[in-house]
mmCIF file of C-alpha atoms and ligand atoms in Angstrom:
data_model
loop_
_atom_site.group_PDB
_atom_site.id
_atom_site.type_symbol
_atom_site.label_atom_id
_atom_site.label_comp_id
_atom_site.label_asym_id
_atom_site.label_seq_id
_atom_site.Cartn_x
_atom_site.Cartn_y
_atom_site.Cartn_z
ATOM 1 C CA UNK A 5 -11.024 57.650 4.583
ATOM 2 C CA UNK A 6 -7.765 58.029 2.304
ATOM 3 C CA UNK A 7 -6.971 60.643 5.097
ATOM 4 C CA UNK A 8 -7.068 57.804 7.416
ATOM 5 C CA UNK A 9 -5.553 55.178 6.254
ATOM 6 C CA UNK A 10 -2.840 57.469 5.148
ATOM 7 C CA UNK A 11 -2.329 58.188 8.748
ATOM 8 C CA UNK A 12 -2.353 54.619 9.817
ATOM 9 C CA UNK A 13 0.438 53.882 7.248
ATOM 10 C CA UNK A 14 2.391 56.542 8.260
ATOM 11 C CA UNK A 15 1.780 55.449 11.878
ATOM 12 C CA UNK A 16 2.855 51.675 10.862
ATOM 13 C CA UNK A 17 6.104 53.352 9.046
ATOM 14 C CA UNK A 18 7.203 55.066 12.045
ATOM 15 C CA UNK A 19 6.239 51.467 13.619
ATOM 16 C CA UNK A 20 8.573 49.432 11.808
ATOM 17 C CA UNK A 21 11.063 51.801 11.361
ATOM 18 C CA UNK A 22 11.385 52.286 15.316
ATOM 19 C CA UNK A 23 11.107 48.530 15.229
ATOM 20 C CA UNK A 24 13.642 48.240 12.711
ATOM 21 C CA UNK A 25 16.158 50.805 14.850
ATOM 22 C CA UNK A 26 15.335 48.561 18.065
ATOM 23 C CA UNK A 27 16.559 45.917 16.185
ATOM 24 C CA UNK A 28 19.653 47.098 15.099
ATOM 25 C CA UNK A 29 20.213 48.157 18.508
ATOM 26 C CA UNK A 30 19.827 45.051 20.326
ATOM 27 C CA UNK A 31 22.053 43.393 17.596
ATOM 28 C CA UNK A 32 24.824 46.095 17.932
ATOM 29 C CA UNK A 33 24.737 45.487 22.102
ATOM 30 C CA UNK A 34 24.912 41.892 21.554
ATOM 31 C CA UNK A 35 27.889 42.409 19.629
ATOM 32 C CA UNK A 36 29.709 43.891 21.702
ATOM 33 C CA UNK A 37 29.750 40.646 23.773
ATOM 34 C CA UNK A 38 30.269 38.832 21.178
ATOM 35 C CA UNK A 39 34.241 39.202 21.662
ATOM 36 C CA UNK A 40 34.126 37.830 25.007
ATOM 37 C CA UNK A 41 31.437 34.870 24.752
ATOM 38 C CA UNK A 42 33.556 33.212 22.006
ATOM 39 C CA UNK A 43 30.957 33.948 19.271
ATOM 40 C CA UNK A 44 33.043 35.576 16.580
ATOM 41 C CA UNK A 45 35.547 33.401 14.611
ATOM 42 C CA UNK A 46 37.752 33.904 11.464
ATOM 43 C CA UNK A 47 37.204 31.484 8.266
ATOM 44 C CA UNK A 48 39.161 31.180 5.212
ATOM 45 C CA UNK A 49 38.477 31.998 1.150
ATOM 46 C CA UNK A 50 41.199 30.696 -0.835
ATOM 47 C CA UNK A 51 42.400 32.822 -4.022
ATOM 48 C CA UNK A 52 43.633 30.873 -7.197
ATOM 49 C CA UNK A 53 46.670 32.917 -8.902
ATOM 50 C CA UNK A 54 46.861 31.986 -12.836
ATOM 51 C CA UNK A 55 49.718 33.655 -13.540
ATOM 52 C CA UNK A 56 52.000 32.422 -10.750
ATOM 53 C CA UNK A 57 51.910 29.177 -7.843
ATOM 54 C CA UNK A 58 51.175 31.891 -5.184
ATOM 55 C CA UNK A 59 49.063 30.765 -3.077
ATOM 56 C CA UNK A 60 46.495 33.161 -0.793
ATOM 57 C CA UNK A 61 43.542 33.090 1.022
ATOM 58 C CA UNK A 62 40.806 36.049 2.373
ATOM 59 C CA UNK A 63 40.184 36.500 5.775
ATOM 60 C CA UNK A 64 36.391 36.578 6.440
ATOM 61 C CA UNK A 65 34.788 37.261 9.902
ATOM 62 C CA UNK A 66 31.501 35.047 11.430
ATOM 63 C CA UNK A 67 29.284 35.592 14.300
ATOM 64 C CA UNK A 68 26.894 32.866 15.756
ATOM 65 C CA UNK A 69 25.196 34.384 17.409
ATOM 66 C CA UNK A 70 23.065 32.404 20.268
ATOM 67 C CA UNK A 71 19.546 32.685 19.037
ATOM 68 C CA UNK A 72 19.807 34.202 15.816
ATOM 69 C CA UNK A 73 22.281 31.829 14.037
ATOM 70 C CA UNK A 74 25.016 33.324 12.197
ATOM 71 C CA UNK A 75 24.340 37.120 11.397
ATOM 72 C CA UNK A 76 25.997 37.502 8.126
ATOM 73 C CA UNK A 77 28.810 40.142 8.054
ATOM 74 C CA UNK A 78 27.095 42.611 5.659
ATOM 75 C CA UNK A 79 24.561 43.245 8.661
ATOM 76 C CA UNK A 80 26.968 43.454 11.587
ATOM 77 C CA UNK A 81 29.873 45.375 9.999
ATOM 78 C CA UNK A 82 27.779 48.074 9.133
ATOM 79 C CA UNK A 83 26.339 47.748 13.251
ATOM 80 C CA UNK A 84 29.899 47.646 14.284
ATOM 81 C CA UNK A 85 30.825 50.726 11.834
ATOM 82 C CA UNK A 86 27.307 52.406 13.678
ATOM 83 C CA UNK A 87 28.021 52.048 17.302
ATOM 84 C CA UNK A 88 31.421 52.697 17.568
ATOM 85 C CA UNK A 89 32.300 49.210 17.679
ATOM 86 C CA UNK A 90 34.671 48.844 14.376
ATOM 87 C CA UNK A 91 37.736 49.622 15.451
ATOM 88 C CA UNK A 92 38.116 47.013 18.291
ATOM 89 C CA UNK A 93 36.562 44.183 16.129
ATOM 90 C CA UNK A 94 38.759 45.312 13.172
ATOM 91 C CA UNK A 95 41.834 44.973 15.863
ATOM 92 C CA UNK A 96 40.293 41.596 17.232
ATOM 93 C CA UNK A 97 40.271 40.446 13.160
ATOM 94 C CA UNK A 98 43.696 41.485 12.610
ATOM 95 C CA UNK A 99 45.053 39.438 15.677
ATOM 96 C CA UNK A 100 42.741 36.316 14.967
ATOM 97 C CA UNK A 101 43.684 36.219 11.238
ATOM 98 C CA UNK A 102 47.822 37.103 11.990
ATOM 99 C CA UNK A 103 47.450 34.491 14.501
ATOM 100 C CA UNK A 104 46.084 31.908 12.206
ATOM 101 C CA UNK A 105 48.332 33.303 8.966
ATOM 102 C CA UNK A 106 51.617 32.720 10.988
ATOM 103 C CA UNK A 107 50.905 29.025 11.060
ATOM 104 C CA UNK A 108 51.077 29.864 7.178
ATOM 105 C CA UNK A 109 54.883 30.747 5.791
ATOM 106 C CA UNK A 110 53.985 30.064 1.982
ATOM 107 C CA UNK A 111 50.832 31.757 1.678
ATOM 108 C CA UNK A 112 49.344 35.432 1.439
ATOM 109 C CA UNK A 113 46.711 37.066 3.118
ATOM 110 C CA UNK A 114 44.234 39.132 2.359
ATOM 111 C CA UNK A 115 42.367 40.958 5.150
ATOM 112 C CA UNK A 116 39.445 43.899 4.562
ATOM 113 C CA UNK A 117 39.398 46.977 6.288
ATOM 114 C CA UNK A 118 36.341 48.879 7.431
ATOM 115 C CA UNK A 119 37.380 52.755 6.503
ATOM 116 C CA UNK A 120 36.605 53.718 9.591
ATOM 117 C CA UNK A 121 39.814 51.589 10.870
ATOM 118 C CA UNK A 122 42.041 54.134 8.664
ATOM 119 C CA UNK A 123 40.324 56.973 10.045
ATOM 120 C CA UNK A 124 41.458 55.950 13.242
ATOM 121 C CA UNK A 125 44.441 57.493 14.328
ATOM 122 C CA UNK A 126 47.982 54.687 15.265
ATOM 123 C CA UNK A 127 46.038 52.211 12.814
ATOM 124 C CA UNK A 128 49.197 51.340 10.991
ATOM 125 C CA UNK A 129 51.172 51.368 14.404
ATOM 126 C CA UNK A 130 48.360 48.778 15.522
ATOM 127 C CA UNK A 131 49.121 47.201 11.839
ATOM 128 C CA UNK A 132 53.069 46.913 11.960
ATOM 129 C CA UNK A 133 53.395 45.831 15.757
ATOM 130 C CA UNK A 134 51.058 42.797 15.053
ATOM 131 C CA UNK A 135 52.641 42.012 12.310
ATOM 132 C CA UNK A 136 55.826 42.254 14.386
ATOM 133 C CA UNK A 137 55.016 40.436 17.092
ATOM 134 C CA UNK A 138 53.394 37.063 14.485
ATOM 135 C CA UNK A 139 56.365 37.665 12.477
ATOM 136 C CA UNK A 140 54.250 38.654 9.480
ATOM 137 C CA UNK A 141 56.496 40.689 6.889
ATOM 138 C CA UNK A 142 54.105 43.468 5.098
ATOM 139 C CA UNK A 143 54.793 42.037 1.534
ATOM 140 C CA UNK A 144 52.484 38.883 2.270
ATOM 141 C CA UNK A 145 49.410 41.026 3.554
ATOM 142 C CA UNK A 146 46.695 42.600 0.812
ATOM 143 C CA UNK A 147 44.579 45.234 2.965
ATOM 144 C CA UNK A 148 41.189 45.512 1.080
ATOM 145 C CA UNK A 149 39.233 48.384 0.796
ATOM 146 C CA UNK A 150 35.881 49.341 -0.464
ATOM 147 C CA UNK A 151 34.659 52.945 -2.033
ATOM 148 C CA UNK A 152 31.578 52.310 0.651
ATOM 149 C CA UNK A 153 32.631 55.546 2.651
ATOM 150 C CA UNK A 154 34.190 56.997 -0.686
ATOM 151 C CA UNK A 155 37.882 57.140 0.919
ATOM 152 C CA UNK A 156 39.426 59.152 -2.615
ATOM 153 C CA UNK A 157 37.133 62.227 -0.098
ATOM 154 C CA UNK A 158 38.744 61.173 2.676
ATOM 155 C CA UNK A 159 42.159 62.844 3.254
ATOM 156 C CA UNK A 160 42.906 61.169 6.268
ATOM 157 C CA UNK A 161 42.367 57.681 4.891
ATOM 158 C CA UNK A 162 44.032 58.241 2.086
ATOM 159 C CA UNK A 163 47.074 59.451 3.874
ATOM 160 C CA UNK A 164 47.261 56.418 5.679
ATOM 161 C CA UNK A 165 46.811 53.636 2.625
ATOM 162 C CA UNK A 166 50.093 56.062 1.414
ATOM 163 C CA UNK A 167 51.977 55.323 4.088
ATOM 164 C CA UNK A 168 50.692 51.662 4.378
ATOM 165 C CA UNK A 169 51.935 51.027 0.638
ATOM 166 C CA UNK A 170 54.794 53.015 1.563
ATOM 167 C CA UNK A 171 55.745 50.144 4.569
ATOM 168 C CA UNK A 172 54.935 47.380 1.833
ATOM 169 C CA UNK A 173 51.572 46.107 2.349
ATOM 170 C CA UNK A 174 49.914 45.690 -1.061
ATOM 171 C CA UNK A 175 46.698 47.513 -1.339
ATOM 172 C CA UNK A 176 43.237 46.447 -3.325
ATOM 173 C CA UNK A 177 40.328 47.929 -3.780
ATOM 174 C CA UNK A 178 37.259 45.609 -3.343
ATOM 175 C CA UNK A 179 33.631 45.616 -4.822
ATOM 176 C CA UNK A 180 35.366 46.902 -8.090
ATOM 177 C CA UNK A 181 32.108 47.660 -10.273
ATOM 178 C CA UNK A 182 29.574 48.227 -7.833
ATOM 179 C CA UNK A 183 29.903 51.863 -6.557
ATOM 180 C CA UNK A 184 29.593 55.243 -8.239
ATOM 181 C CA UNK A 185 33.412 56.136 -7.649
ATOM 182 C CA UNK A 186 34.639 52.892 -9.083
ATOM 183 C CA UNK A 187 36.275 55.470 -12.191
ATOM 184 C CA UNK A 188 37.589 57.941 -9.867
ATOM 185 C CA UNK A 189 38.481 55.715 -7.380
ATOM 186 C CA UNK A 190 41.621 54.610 -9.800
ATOM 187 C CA UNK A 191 42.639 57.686 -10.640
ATOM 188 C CA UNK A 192 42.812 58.772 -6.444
ATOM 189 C CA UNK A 193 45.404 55.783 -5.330
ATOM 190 C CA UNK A 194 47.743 53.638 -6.641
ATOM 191 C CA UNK A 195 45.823 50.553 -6.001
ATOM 192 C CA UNK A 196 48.009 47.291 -6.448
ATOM 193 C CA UNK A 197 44.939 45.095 -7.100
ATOM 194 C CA UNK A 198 41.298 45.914 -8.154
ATOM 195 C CA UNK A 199 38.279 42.498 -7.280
ATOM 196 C CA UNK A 200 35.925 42.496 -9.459
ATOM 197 C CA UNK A 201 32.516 42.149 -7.840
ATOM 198 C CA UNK A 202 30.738 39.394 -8.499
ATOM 199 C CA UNK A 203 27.552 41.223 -10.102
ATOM 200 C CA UNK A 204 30.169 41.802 -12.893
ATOM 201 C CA UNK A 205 31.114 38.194 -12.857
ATOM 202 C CA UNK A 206 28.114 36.745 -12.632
ATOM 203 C CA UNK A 207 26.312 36.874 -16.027
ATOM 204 C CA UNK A 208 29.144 36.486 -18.186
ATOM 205 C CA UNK A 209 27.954 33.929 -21.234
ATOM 206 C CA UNK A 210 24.302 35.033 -20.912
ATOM 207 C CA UNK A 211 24.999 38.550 -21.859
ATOM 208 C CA UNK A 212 27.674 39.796 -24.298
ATOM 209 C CA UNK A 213 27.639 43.373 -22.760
ATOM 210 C CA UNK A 214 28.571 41.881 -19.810
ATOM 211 C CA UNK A 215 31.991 40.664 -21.295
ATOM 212 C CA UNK A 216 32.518 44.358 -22.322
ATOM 213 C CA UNK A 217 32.199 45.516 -19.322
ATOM 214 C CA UNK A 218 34.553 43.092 -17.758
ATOM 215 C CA UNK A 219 37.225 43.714 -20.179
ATOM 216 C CA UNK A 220 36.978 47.437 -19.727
ATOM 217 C CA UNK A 221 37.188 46.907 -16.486
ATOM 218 C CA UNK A 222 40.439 44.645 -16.664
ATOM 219 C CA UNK A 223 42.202 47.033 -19.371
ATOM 220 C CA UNK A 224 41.654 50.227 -16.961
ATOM 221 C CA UNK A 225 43.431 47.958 -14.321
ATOM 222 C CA UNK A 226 46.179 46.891 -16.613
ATOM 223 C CA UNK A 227 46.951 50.699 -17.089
ATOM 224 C CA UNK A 228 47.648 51.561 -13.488
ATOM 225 C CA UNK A 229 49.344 48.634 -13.497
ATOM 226 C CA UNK A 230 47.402 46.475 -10.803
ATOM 227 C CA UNK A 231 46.258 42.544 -10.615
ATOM 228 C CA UNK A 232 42.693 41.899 -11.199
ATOM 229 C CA UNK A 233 40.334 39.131 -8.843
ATOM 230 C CA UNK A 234 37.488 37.820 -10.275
ATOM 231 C CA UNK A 235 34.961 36.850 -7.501
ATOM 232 C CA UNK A 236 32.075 34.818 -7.221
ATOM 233 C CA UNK A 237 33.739 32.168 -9.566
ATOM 234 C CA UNK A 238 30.626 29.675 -8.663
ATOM 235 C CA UNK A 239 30.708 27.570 -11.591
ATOM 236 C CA UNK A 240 33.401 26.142 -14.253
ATOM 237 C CA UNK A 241 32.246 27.931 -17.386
ATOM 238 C CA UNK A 242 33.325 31.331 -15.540
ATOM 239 C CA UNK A 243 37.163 30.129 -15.600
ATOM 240 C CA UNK A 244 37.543 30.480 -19.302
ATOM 241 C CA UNK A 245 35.719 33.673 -19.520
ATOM 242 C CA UNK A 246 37.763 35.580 -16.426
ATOM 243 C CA UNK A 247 40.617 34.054 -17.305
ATOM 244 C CA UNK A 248 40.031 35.133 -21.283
ATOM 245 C CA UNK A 249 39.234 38.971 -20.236
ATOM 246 C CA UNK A 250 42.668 38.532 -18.050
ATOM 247 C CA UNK A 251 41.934 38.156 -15.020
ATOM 248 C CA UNK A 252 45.322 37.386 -12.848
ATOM 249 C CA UNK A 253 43.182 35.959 -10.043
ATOM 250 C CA UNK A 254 40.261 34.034 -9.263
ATOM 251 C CA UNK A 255 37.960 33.744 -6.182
ATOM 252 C CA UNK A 256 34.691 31.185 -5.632
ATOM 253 C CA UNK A 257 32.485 28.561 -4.254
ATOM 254 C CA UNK A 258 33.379 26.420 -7.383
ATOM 255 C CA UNK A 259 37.369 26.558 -6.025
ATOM 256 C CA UNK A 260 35.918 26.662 -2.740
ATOM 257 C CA UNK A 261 33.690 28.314 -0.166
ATOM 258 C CA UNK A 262 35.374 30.133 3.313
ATOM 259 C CA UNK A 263 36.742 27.225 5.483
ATOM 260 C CA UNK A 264 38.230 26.977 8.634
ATOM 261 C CA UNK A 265 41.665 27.880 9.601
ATOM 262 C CA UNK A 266 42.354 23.856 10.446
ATOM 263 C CA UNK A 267 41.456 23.429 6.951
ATOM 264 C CA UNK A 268 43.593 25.843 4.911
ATOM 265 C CA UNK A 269 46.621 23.733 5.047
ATOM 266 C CA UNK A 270 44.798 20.594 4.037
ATOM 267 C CA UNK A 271 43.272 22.836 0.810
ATOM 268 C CA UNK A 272 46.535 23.642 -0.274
ATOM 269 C CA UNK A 273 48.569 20.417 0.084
ATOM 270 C CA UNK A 274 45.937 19.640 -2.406
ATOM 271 C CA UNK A 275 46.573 22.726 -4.654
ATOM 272 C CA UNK A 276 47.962 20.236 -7.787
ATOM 273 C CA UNK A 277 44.169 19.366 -8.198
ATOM 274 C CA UNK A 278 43.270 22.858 -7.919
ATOM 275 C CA UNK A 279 46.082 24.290 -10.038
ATOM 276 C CA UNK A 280 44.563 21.423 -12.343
ATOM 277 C CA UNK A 281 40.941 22.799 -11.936
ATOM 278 C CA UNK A 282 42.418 26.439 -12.746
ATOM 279 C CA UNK A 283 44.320 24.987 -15.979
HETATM 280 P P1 C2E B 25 33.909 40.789 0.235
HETATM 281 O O1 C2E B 25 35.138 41.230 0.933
HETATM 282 O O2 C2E B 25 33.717 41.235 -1.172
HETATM 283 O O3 C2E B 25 33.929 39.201 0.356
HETATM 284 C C1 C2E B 25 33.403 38.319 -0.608
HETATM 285 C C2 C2E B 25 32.071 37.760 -0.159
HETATM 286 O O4 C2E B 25 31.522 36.963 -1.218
HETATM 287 C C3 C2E B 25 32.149 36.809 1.042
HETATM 288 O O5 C2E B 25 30.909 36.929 1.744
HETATM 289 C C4 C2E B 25 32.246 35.446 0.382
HETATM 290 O O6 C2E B 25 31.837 34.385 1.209
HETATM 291 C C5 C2E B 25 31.297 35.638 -0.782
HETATM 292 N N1 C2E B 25 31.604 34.754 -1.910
HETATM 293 C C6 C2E B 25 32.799 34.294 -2.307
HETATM 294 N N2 C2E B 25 32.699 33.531 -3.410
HETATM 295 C C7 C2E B 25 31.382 33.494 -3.733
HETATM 296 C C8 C2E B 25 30.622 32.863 -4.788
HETATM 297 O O7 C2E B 25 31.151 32.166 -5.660
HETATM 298 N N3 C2E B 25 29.267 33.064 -4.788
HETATM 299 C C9 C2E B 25 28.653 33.826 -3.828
HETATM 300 N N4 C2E B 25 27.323 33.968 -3.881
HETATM 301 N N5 C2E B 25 29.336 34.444 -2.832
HETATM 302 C C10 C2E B 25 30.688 34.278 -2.785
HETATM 303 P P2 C2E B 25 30.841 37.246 3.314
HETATM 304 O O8 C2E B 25 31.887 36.487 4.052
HETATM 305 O O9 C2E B 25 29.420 37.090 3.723
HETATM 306 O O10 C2E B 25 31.247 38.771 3.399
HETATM 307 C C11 C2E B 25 30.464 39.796 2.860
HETATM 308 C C12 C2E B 25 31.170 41.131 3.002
HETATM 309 O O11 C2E B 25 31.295 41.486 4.382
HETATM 310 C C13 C2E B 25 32.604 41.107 2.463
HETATM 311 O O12 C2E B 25 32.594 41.242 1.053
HETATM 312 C C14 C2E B 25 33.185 42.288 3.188
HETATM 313 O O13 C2E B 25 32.805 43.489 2.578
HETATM 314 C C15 C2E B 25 32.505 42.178 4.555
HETATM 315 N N6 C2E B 25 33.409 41.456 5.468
HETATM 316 C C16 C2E B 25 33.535 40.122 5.675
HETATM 317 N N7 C2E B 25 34.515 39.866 6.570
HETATM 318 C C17 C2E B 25 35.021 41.067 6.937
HETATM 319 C C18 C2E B 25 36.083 41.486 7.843
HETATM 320 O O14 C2E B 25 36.788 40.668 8.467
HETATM 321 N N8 C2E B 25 36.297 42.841 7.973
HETATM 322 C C19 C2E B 25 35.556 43.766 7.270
HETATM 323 N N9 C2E B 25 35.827 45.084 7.440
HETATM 324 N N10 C2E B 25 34.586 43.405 6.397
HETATM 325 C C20 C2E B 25 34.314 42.068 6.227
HETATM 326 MG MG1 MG B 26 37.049 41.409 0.413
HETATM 327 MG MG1 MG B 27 35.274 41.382 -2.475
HETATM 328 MG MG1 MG B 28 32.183 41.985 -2.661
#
C-alpha cells in the first residue's frame, strides 16, 4: 500500500509541477502581449531624504492583466527574466519611467534593473540615448540592483555598472540583508547607496537584535561611503528607529504607497507636510 500511494504522490507531484510549468507558461505568453494591449503601466514610490530637501521617487512596474487582476511584479519579472522577455520590458520601463520623470526637473529617479539587462550587450548605449533624447542628465537617475543573479560573479555585469558609474548614474544595491552575498557584495563594487530590505526593517522595537543588525548594517555602509534606504517604513514608530541607526533615506506605505505618475507632482507640492511627518 505505502508502495502505492507513494506512487500516486509522486504521480500528483509530477501533476502539479507540469501544472505549475503550464502555468508559468501561459503567463509568460500573455506577457508578451501585454506591451501592446496597454496592460503594463509605471507607478510611483516616493523616497523621503533626511539629510537633504531632495526629493525622489522609485519607479515600479504593474500588469493587469485581463482575467487574472494585477500579477504582482515578483511573479512576472522572474517570467520575463525566463522567457527571454526582460530585456524589451526593461527597455519599455526605461522609456515609460524617462517619459514620465522628464515632466519632473526637481526630482530623482530611481529605476531597478533586472541583471539580465546588464548582461545584455549596448545596455548603457540603450541607457544614455534615452536619457538623451528626455533630456535626463545621469546624475538624477539611481539604477538598482539586486545580488538575485549574484552580479560580484558576473564579469560582464560588473563591467558595465563600472562604466555606468563612470557616465554618472549613481548605483544602489537593493534587498540589502536578504541574500547570502550581501557581505561580499560591498566589497565587489563601489555601490553609492545600499536599501535596506524591509525584513530588516520590519521588527525593529520588538526585537533588540534586530537594531544590531540594522546598525551593522548602516556602519558597513558608512565605510564605503554610500547612503542607506530604509524600506517598508509602514508605520510611525519606524522613523525614529531608522532614522536613530542613520539611515539617510526612508521608503513606505506610512509616507506613501506607489501612485500614479499624475499624482507625483501633487505628493510633492505637499512635501512641507511630509518633510513635517519625516521631522
Ligand atoms: P523592490 O525594488 O525592493 O521594491 C520595493 C517593494 O516593496 C515594492 O513592491 C513596494 O511596493 C513594496 N513596498 C514599499 N513600501 C512598503 C511597505 O511599507 N510595506 C510593504 N509591505 N511593502 C512595501 P512591488 O512593486 O510589488 O515590487 C516588488 C519587487 O519587484 C521590487 O522590489 C523589484 O525587485 C521588482 N520590481 C518592481 N518593479 C520593477 C521594475 O520596473 N523592474 C525590475 N527589474 N524589477 C521590478
Ligand atoms: Mg527597488
Ligand atoms: Mg528594494
Ligand atoms: Mg525589496
Amino acid at each position: 500500500a505505502s508502495k502505492k500511494s507513494g506512487r500516486n504522490s509522486a504521480t500528483a507531484f509530477d501533476q502539479s509541477m507540469a501544472q505549475e510549468r503550464s502555468v508559468d507558461r501561459a503567463l509568460e505568453k500573455d506577457l508578451e502581449f501585454a506591451f501592446e494591449r496597454n496592460q503594463l503601466r509605471m507607478v510611483y514610490q516616493p523616497i523621503h531624504s533626511v539629510i537633504d530637501d531632495s526629493q525622489e521617487v522609485e519607479a515600479l512596474v504593474r500588469w493587469r492583466h485581463p482575467e487574472l487582476g494585477d500579477v504582482p511584479p515578483s511573479s512576472f519579472i522572474p517570467a520575463a527574466e525566463r522567457s527571454g522577455l526582460m530585456v524589451r520590458l526593461g527597455e519599455w520601463i526605461i522609456e515609460r519611467a524617462l517619459a514620465d520623470f522628464a515632466h519632473w526637473p526637481d526630482l530623482h529617479l530611481s529605476i531597478n534593473l533586472s541583471p539580465l539587462q546588464l548582461q545584455h550587450d549596448g545596455f548603457s548605449g540603450f541607457l544614455l540615448d534615452a536619457c538623451k533624447r528626455h533630456g535626463v542628465t545621469p546624475h538624477r537617475l539611481f539604477l538598482e540592483v539586486t545580488e538575485s543573479l549574484s552580479i560580484e560573479r558576473n564579469t560582464r555585469a560588473l563591467l558595465t555598472l563600472n562604466l555606468l558609474r563612470t557616465l554618472g548614474f549613481r548605483i544602489a544595491l537593493d534587498d540589502f540583508g536578504t541574500g547570502y552575498s550581501s557581505l561580499s557584495m560591498v566589497k565587489s563594487f563601489k555601490f553609492d547607496r545600499m536599501k535596506l530590505d524591509r525584513s530588516l526593517v520590519m521588527d525593529l522595537g520588538q526585537d533588540p537584535a534586530s537594531v544590531a543588525v540594522l546598525e551593522a548594517a548602516v556602519t558597513m555602509a558608512r565605510h564605503v561611503g554610500a547612503e542607506v534606504v530604509a524600506e517598508g517604513i509602514s508605520e510611525a514608530h519606524l522613523i525614529g528607529a531608522t532614522k536613530s541607526a542613520g539611515c539617510t533615506h526612508l521608503q513606505g506605505y506610512y509616507y506613501s504607497k506607489p501612485i500614479e505618475a499624475g499624482e507625483v507632482p501633487g505628493y510633492f507640492a505637499n512635501a512641507q507636510d511630509d518633510l513635517a511627518k519625516v521631522a
